[in-house]
Amino acid sequence: MSKMGSENTVAVLRQKISPSKPQITPADKVFEKNLHKALSQSALQLFGLKLQILSHRICYEPASSIAKITEPFLMLGLLENSETDPGFIALDQVALAGLVTIQTLGCILPELTHRRAATLTDAALIAPLIEQTMQNLQNNDQSKFDLGHISYYRFSRMLADAHRVSLAVQSERFVTYCMELAMGDSQHTAKIIMAFPVSQNKVDEKTSTVPQKIEAERKVFFLYPRNLTPNFIVFILLGRVYRN
């Protein structure tokens, strides 16, 4: 067998045994833009310190890789929907610290929560805020995204570790929205992942794409009141103020 023929045979074998990834469709891009539109609209309701979306990317992930993806994150939560399989959300230490300190102190002080574990109290605080994220998307036509009714998802419970996430989810593949944010004057970048199950008919096993990091076309600023009292819970990613 010639050298060229041998190389072609090896390439074909590698293609067959390597896991393929479905194509990122135009509908996925539309959903991604709608997500950022909802965030920017809620930003208009706030004023004060800014929070900026640095970049975001969208990709598909098989269930087998969920544990590896979520392992670096501090807060892991299950997003449940009565009509579809559950999804999940993951926040790193900087993102969770921002939510906790702004709710209790009215400012972002990641140092106060440095190197601590996520608690059930943290989960109770962010649960209604995550649900509001879903509700902010309710005006969009979710049927064309084949992701179910996003606005019906709720933050049902905190998960102890990345392996618990893998055990809790039921779908074989997820579409993930990964965001990097600069929170206030912090030198650290906050990271958040929102993932939803993908129905089987949306998966194209014959195509393979490499997810690319997409810089935000516009800088979106989230503002919040400087003098926030403990009687309010502010979710800086949504721009919603909740009264206890």
mmCIF file of C-alpha atoms in Angstrom:
data_model
loop_
_atom_site.group_PDB
_atom_site.id
_atom_site.type_symbol
_atom_site.label_atom_id
_atom_site.label_comp_id
_atom_site.label_asym_id
_atom_site.label_seq_id
_atom_site.Cartn_x
_atom_site.Cartn_y
_atom_site.Cartn_z
ATOM 1 C CA MET A 1 0.000 0.000 0.000
ATOM 2 C CA SER A 2 1.342 3.433 -0.902
ATOM 3 C CA LYS A 3 2.126 6.019 1.736
ATOM 4 C CA MET A 4 -0.699 8.244 0.513
ATOM 5 C CA GLY A 5 -3.194 5.380 0.653
ATOM 6 C CA SER A 6 -2.077 4.478 4.153
ATOM 7 C CA GLU A 7 -2.555 8.053 5.349
ATOM 8 C CA ASN A 8 -6.049 8.184 3.848
ATOM 9 C CA THR A 9 -7.004 4.935 5.563
ATOM 10 C CA VAL A 10 -5.796 6.224 8.931
ATOM 11 C CA ALA A 11 -7.719 9.478 8.428
ATOM 12 C CA VAL A 12 -10.946 7.596 7.665
ATOM 13 C CA LEU A 13 -10.541 5.361 10.713
ATOM 14 C CA ARG A 14 -9.904 8.342 12.971
ATOM 15 C CA GLN A 15 -12.996 10.078 11.634
ATOM 16 C CA LYS A 16 -15.150 7.040 12.387
ATOM 17 C CA ILE A 17 -13.938 6.485 15.950
ATOM 18 C CA SER A 18 -13.724 10.136 17.000
ATOM 19 C CA PRO A 19 -16.909 11.670 18.464
ATOM 20 C CA SER A 20 -18.505 14.141 16.099
ATOM 21 C CA LYS A 21 -20.151 17.382 17.122
ATOM 22 C CA PRO A 22 -23.393 18.739 15.661
ATOM 23 C CA GLN A 23 -23.408 21.887 13.639
ATOM 24 C CA ILE A 24 -24.137 25.228 15.278
ATOM 25 C CA THR A 25 -27.307 26.295 13.502
ATOM 26 C CA PRO A 26 -28.570 29.815 12.709
ATOM 27 C CA ALA A 27 -31.371 29.264 15.239
ATOM 28 C CA ASP A 28 -28.752 28.761 17.933
ATOM 29 C CA LYS A 29 -27.196 32.090 17.050
ATOM 30 C CA VAL A 30 -30.589 33.790 17.200
ATOM 31 C CA PHE A 31 -31.222 32.344 20.641
ATOM 32 C CA GLU A 32 -27.805 33.538 21.780
ATOM 33 C CA LYS A 33 -28.531 37.069 20.587
ATOM 34 C CA ASN A 34 -31.920 37.009 22.310
ATOM 35 C CA LEU A 35 -30.230 36.000 25.547
ATOM 36 C CA HIS A 36 -27.938 39.008 25.390
ATOM 37 C CA LYS A 37 -30.831 41.236 24.361
ATOM 38 C CA ALA A 38 -32.730 40.230 27.493
ATOM 39 C CA LEU A 39 -29.699 41.015 29.620
ATOM 40 C CA SER A 40 -29.093 44.404 28.018
ATOM 41 C CA GLN A 41 -32.756 45.401 28.355
ATOM 42 C CA SER A 42 -32.742 44.664 32.060
ATOM 43 C CA ALA A 43 -29.536 46.684 32.384
ATOM 44 C CA LEU A 44 -31.493 49.820 31.502
ATOM 45 C CA GLN A 45 -33.352 49.516 34.807
ATOM 46 C CA LEU A 46 -30.188 49.855 36.886
ATOM 47 C CA PHE A 47 -27.673 52.566 37.668
ATOM 48 C CA GLY A 48 -24.340 52.595 39.507
ATOM 49 C CA LEU A 49 -21.375 50.274 39.167
ATOM 50 C CA LYS A 50 -20.914 48.548 35.830
ATOM 51 C CA LEU A 51 -20.604 44.903 34.890
ATOM 52 C CA GLN A 52 -19.433 44.106 31.384
ATOM 53 C CA ILE A 53 -19.837 41.063 29.170
ATOM 54 C CA LEU A 54 -16.358 40.417 27.810
ATOM 55 C CA SER A 55 -17.077 37.496 25.525
ATOM 56 C CA HIS A 56 -19.333 34.531 24.982
ATOM 57 C CA ARG A 57 -19.415 31.318 23.005
ATOM 58 C CA ILE A 58 -21.947 28.669 22.133
ATOM 59 C CA CYS A 59 -21.216 24.977 21.634
ATOM 60 C CA TYR A 60 -22.639 21.493 21.962
ATOM 61 C CA GLU A 61 -21.381 19.144 24.632
ATOM 62 C CA PRO A 62 -22.089 15.420 25.132
ATOM 63 C CA ALA A 63 -23.290 14.301 28.543
ATOM 64 C CA SER A 64 -20.039 12.396 29.028
ATOM 65 C CA SER A 65 -18.063 15.649 29.184
ATOM 66 C CA ILE A 66 -20.289 17.489 31.679
ATOM 67 C CA ALA A 67 -18.246 16.510 34.734
ATOM 68 C CA LYS A 68 -15.051 17.806 33.154
ATOM 69 C CA ILE A 69 -16.675 21.060 32.030
ATOM 70 C CA THR A 70 -18.288 21.903 35.371
ATOM 71 C CA GLU A 71 -15.484 20.752 37.675
ATOM 72 C CA PRO A 72 -13.765 24.194 37.905
ATOM 73 C CA PHE A 73 -17.032 25.910 38.910
ATOM 74 C CA LEU A 74 -18.042 26.607 42.500
ATOM 75 C CA MET A 75 -21.851 26.740 42.349
ATOM 76 C CA LEU A 76 -23.640 24.045 40.365
ATOM 77 C CA GLY A 77 -27.402 23.943 40.043
ATOM 78 C CA LEU A 78 -30.017 21.840 38.299
ATOM 79 C CA LEU A 79 -32.500 23.599 36.003
ATOM 80 C CA GLU A 80 -35.708 21.578 35.831
ATOM 81 C CA ASN A 81 -38.619 21.823 33.438
ATOM 82 C CA SER A 82 -41.774 19.715 33.697
ATOM 83 C CA GLU A 83 -41.931 19.371 29.914
ATOM 84 C CA THR A 84 -38.320 18.494 29.074
ATOM 85 C CA ASP A 85 -35.234 16.943 30.597
ATOM 86 C CA PRO A 86 -33.266 19.070 33.087
ATOM 87 C CA GLY A 87 -30.457 21.455 32.244
ATOM 88 C CA PHE A 88 -27.897 23.002 34.546
ATOM 89 C CA ILE A 89 -26.129 26.228 35.463
ATOM 90 C CA ALA A 90 -22.595 26.729 36.760
ATOM 91 C CA LEU A 91 -21.018 29.801 38.377
ATOM 92 C CA ASP A 92 -17.367 30.173 39.278
ATOM 93 C CA GLN A 93 -16.061 31.695 42.520
ATOM 94 C CA VAL A 94 -15.972 35.260 41.186
ATOM 95 C CA ALA A 95 -19.523 35.129 39.819
ATOM 96 C CA LEU A 96 -20.968 33.624 42.999
ATOM 97 C CA ALA A 97 -19.044 36.074 45.178
ATOM 98 C CA GLY A 98 -20.466 38.958 43.185
ATOM 99 C CA LEU A 99 -24.024 37.756 43.715
ATOM 100 C CA VAL A 100 -23.546 37.078 47.413
ATOM 101 C CA THR A 101 -21.799 40.318 48.363
ATOM 102 C CA ILE A 102 -24.030 42.567 46.291
ATOM 103 C CA GLN A 103 -27.055 41.017 47.969
ATOM 104 C CA THR A 104 -25.675 41.422 51.484
ATOM 105 C CA LEU A 105 -23.417 44.482 51.221
ATOM 106 C CA GLY A 106 -24.485 46.324 48.087
ATOM 107 C CA CYS A 107 -21.073 45.999 46.444
ATOM 108 C CA ILE A 108 -18.815 43.408 44.853
ATOM 109 C CA LEU A 109 -16.160 42.097 47.234
ATOM 110 C CA PRO A 110 -14.870 38.757 45.955
ATOM 111 C CA GLU A 111 -12.257 38.681 48.720
ATOM 112 C CA LEU A 112 -14.927 38.077 51.363
ATOM 113 C CA THR A 113 -15.899 34.776 49.794
ATOM 114 C CA HIS A 114 -12.456 33.746 48.577
ATOM 115 C CA ARG A 115 -11.751 30.010 48.725
ATOM 116 C CA ARG A 116 -14.998 29.131 50.458
ATOM 117 C CA ALA A 117 -17.425 26.446 49.399
ATOM 118 C CA ALA A 118 -20.879 27.170 48.008
ATOM 119 C CA THR A 119 -23.674 26.789 50.557
ATOM 120 C CA LEU A 120 -27.388 26.051 50.533
ATOM 121 C CA THR A 121 -27.931 29.670 51.558
ATOM 122 C CA ASP A 122 -26.206 30.787 48.364
ATOM 123 C CA ALA A 123 -28.457 28.480 46.370
ATOM 124 C CA ALA A 124 -31.571 29.869 48.066
ATOM 125 C CA LEU A 125 -30.502 33.406 47.168
ATOM 126 C CA ILE A 126 -29.833 32.800 43.502
ATOM 127 C CA ALA A 127 -32.705 30.379 42.826
ATOM 128 C CA PRO A 128 -35.364 33.045 42.053
ATOM 129 C CA LEU A 129 -32.771 35.006 40.124
ATOM 130 C CA ILE A 130 -31.966 32.141 37.800
ATOM 131 C CA GLU A 131 -35.669 31.608 37.197
ATOM 132 C CA GLN A 132 -35.996 35.264 36.266
ATOM 133 C CA THR A 133 -33.363 34.688 33.588
ATOM 134 C CA MET A 134 -35.665 32.154 32.004
ATOM 135 C CA GLN A 135 -38.663 34.472 32.275
ATOM 136 C CA ASN A 136 -36.756 37.270 30.563
ATOM 137 C CA LEU A 137 -36.707 35.080 27.482
ATOM 138 C CA GLN A 138 -40.416 34.255 27.492
ATOM 139 C CA ASN A 139 -41.211 36.734 24.722
ATOM 140 C CA ASN A 140 -39.005 34.831 22.306
ATOM 141 C CA ASP A 141 -40.366 32.065 20.120
ATOM 142 C CA GLN A 142 -38.676 29.109 21.787
ATOM 143 C CA SER A 143 -40.229 26.501 19.499
ATOM 144 C CA LYS A 144 -37.809 27.228 16.674
ATOM 145 C CA PHE A 145 -34.847 26.626 18.969
ATOM 146 C CA ASP A 146 -36.033 23.114 19.814
ATOM 147 C CA LEU A 147 -34.976 23.666 23.417
ATOM 148 C CA GLY A 148 -38.398 23.473 25.012
ATOM 149 C CA HIS A 149 -39.988 26.294 26.971
ATOM 150 C CA ILE A 150 -36.974 28.011 28.487
ATOM 151 C CA SER A 151 -39.102 30.317 30.621
ATOM 152 C CA TYR A 152 -40.495 27.279 32.456
ATOM 153 C CA TYR A 153 -37.127 26.203 33.810
ATOM 154 C CA ARG A 154 -36.535 26.657 37.521
ATOM 155 C CA PHE A 155 -33.501 26.348 39.754
ATOM 156 C CA SER A 156 -34.556 23.222 41.629
ATOM 157 C CA ARG A 157 -31.527 22.413 43.760
ATOM 158 C CA MET A 158 -27.815 22.829 44.260
ATOM 159 C CA LEU A 159 -25.569 19.951 43.259
ATOM 160 C CA ALA A 160 -22.604 19.022 45.435
ATOM 161 C CA ASP A 161 -20.036 18.402 42.716
ATOM 162 C CA ALA A 162 -19.477 17.947 39.004
ATOM 163 C CA HIS A 163 -20.159 14.213 39.117
ATOM 164 C CA ARG A 164 -23.570 14.840 40.689
ATOM 165 C CA VAL A 165 -24.379 17.009 37.684
ATOM 166 C CA SER A 166 -23.612 14.110 35.352
ATOM 167 C CA LEU A 167 -25.838 11.812 37.391
ATOM 168 C CA ALA A 168 -28.725 14.303 37.564
ATOM 169 C CA VAL A 169 -29.018 15.121 33.862
ATOM 170 C CA GLN A 170 -30.807 12.743 31.517
ATOM 171 C CA SER A 171 -30.127 13.992 28.004
ATOM 172 C CA GLU A 172 -27.268 12.814 25.835
ATOM 173 C CA ARG A 173 -26.297 16.235 24.512
ATOM 174 C CA PHE A 174 -26.552 19.854 25.627
ATOM 175 C CA VAL A 175 -26.250 23.266 24.081
ATOM 176 C CA THR A 176 -24.163 25.440 26.375
ATOM 177 C CA TYR A 177 -23.900 29.208 26.593
ATOM 178 C CA CYS A 178 -20.598 30.223 28.186
ATOM 179 C CA MET A 179 -20.144 33.828 29.302
ATOM 180 C CA GLU A 180 -17.148 35.700 30.688
ATOM 181 C CA LEU A 181 -17.857 38.892 32.613
ATOM 182 C CA ALA A 182 -15.905 41.670 34.303
ATOM 183 C CA MET A 183 -17.639 42.455 37.591
ATOM 184 C CA GLY A 184 -17.157 45.991 38.834
ATOM 185 C CA ASP A 185 -13.545 46.913 39.544
ATOM 186 C CA SER A 186 -12.487 43.320 40.137
ATOM 187 C CA GLN A 187 -9.368 42.201 38.298
ATOM 188 C CA HIS A 188 -10.788 38.698 38.005
ATOM 189 C CA THR A 189 -13.074 37.438 35.258
ATOM 190 C CA ALA A 190 -16.369 35.844 36.259
ATOM 191 C CA LYS A 191 -17.581 32.824 34.315
ATOM 192 C CA ILE A 192 -21.099 31.434 33.989
ATOM 193 C CA ILE A 193 -22.449 28.489 31.985
ATOM 194 C CA MET A 194 -26.110 27.910 31.158
ATOM 195 C CA ALA A 195 -26.876 24.564 29.505
ATOM 196 C CA PHE A 196 -30.100 23.155 28.057
ATOM 197 C CA PRO A 197 -30.843 19.671 26.683
ATOM 198 C CA VAL A 198 -30.994 19.213 22.932
ATOM 199 C CA SER A 199 -33.542 16.919 21.307
ATOM 200 C CA GLN A 200 -32.164 14.107 19.184
ATOM 201 C CA ASN A 201 -33.550 15.426 15.904
ATOM 202 C CA LYS A 202 -31.409 18.514 16.309
ATOM 203 C CA VAL A 203 -28.184 16.532 16.395
ATOM 204 C CA ASP A 204 -26.393 16.121 13.082
ATOM 205 C CA GLU A 205 -23.833 13.378 13.525
ATOM 206 C CA LYS A 206 -22.399 13.920 10.070
ATOM 207 C CA THR A 207 -21.114 17.416 10.717
ATOM 208 C CA SER A 208 -18.375 18.591 12.979
ATOM 209 C CA THR A 209 -17.611 22.133 14.011
ATOM 210 C CA VAL A 210 -15.092 23.623 16.356
ATOM 211 C CA PRO A 211 -16.729 26.119 18.735
ATOM 212 C CA GLN A 212 -15.177 29.529 18.388
ATOM 213 C CA LYS A 213 -15.025 32.241 20.978
ATOM 214 C CA ILE A 214 -17.153 35.132 19.790
ATOM 215 C CA GLU A 215 -16.353 38.597 21.018
ATOM 216 C CA ALA A 216 -19.465 40.536 21.939
ATOM 217 C CA GLU A 217 -20.344 42.988 19.194
ATOM 218 C CA ARG A 218 -21.305 45.582 21.721
ATOM 219 C CA LYS A 219 -20.189 46.143 25.273
ATOM 220 C CA VAL A 220 -23.147 45.583 27.558
ATOM 221 C CA PHE A 221 -23.025 47.240 30.939
ATOM 222 C CA PHE A 222 -25.020 46.146 33.946
ATOM 223 C CA LEU A 223 -25.576 48.783 36.578
ATOM 224 C CA TYR A 224 -26.833 48.464 40.107
ATOM 225 C CA PRO A 225 -27.573 50.805 43.025
ATOM 226 C CA ARG A 226 -24.575 51.627 45.193
ATOM 227 C CA ASN A 227 -26.549 51.964 48.413
ATOM 228 C CA LEU A 228 -28.387 48.675 48.411
ATOM 229 C CA THR A 229 -30.066 47.630 51.639
ATOM 230 C CA PRO A 230 -30.323 44.015 52.832
ATOM 231 C CA ASN A 231 -34.063 44.187 52.116
ATOM 232 C CA PHE A 232 -33.353 43.768 48.420
ATOM 233 C CA ILE A 233 -31.891 40.981 46.356
ATOM 234 C CA VAL A 234 -30.308 42.183 43.143
ATOM 235 C CA PHE A 235 -29.269 39.826 40.430
ATOM 236 C CA ILE A 236 -26.685 41.783 38.494
ATOM 237 C CA LEU A 237 -26.963 39.577 35.452
ATOM 238 C CA LEU A 238 -30.673 40.232 35.117
ATOM 239 C CA GLY A 239 -31.046 43.704 36.443
ATOM 240 C CA ARG A 240 -34.018 42.686 38.534
ATOM 241 C CA VAL A 241 -34.630 43.862 42.082
ATOM 242 C CA TYR A 242 -36.558 41.522 44.355
ATOM 243 C CA ARG A 243 -38.207 42.572 47.587
ATOM 244 C CA ASN A 244 -38.010 39.974 50.381
#
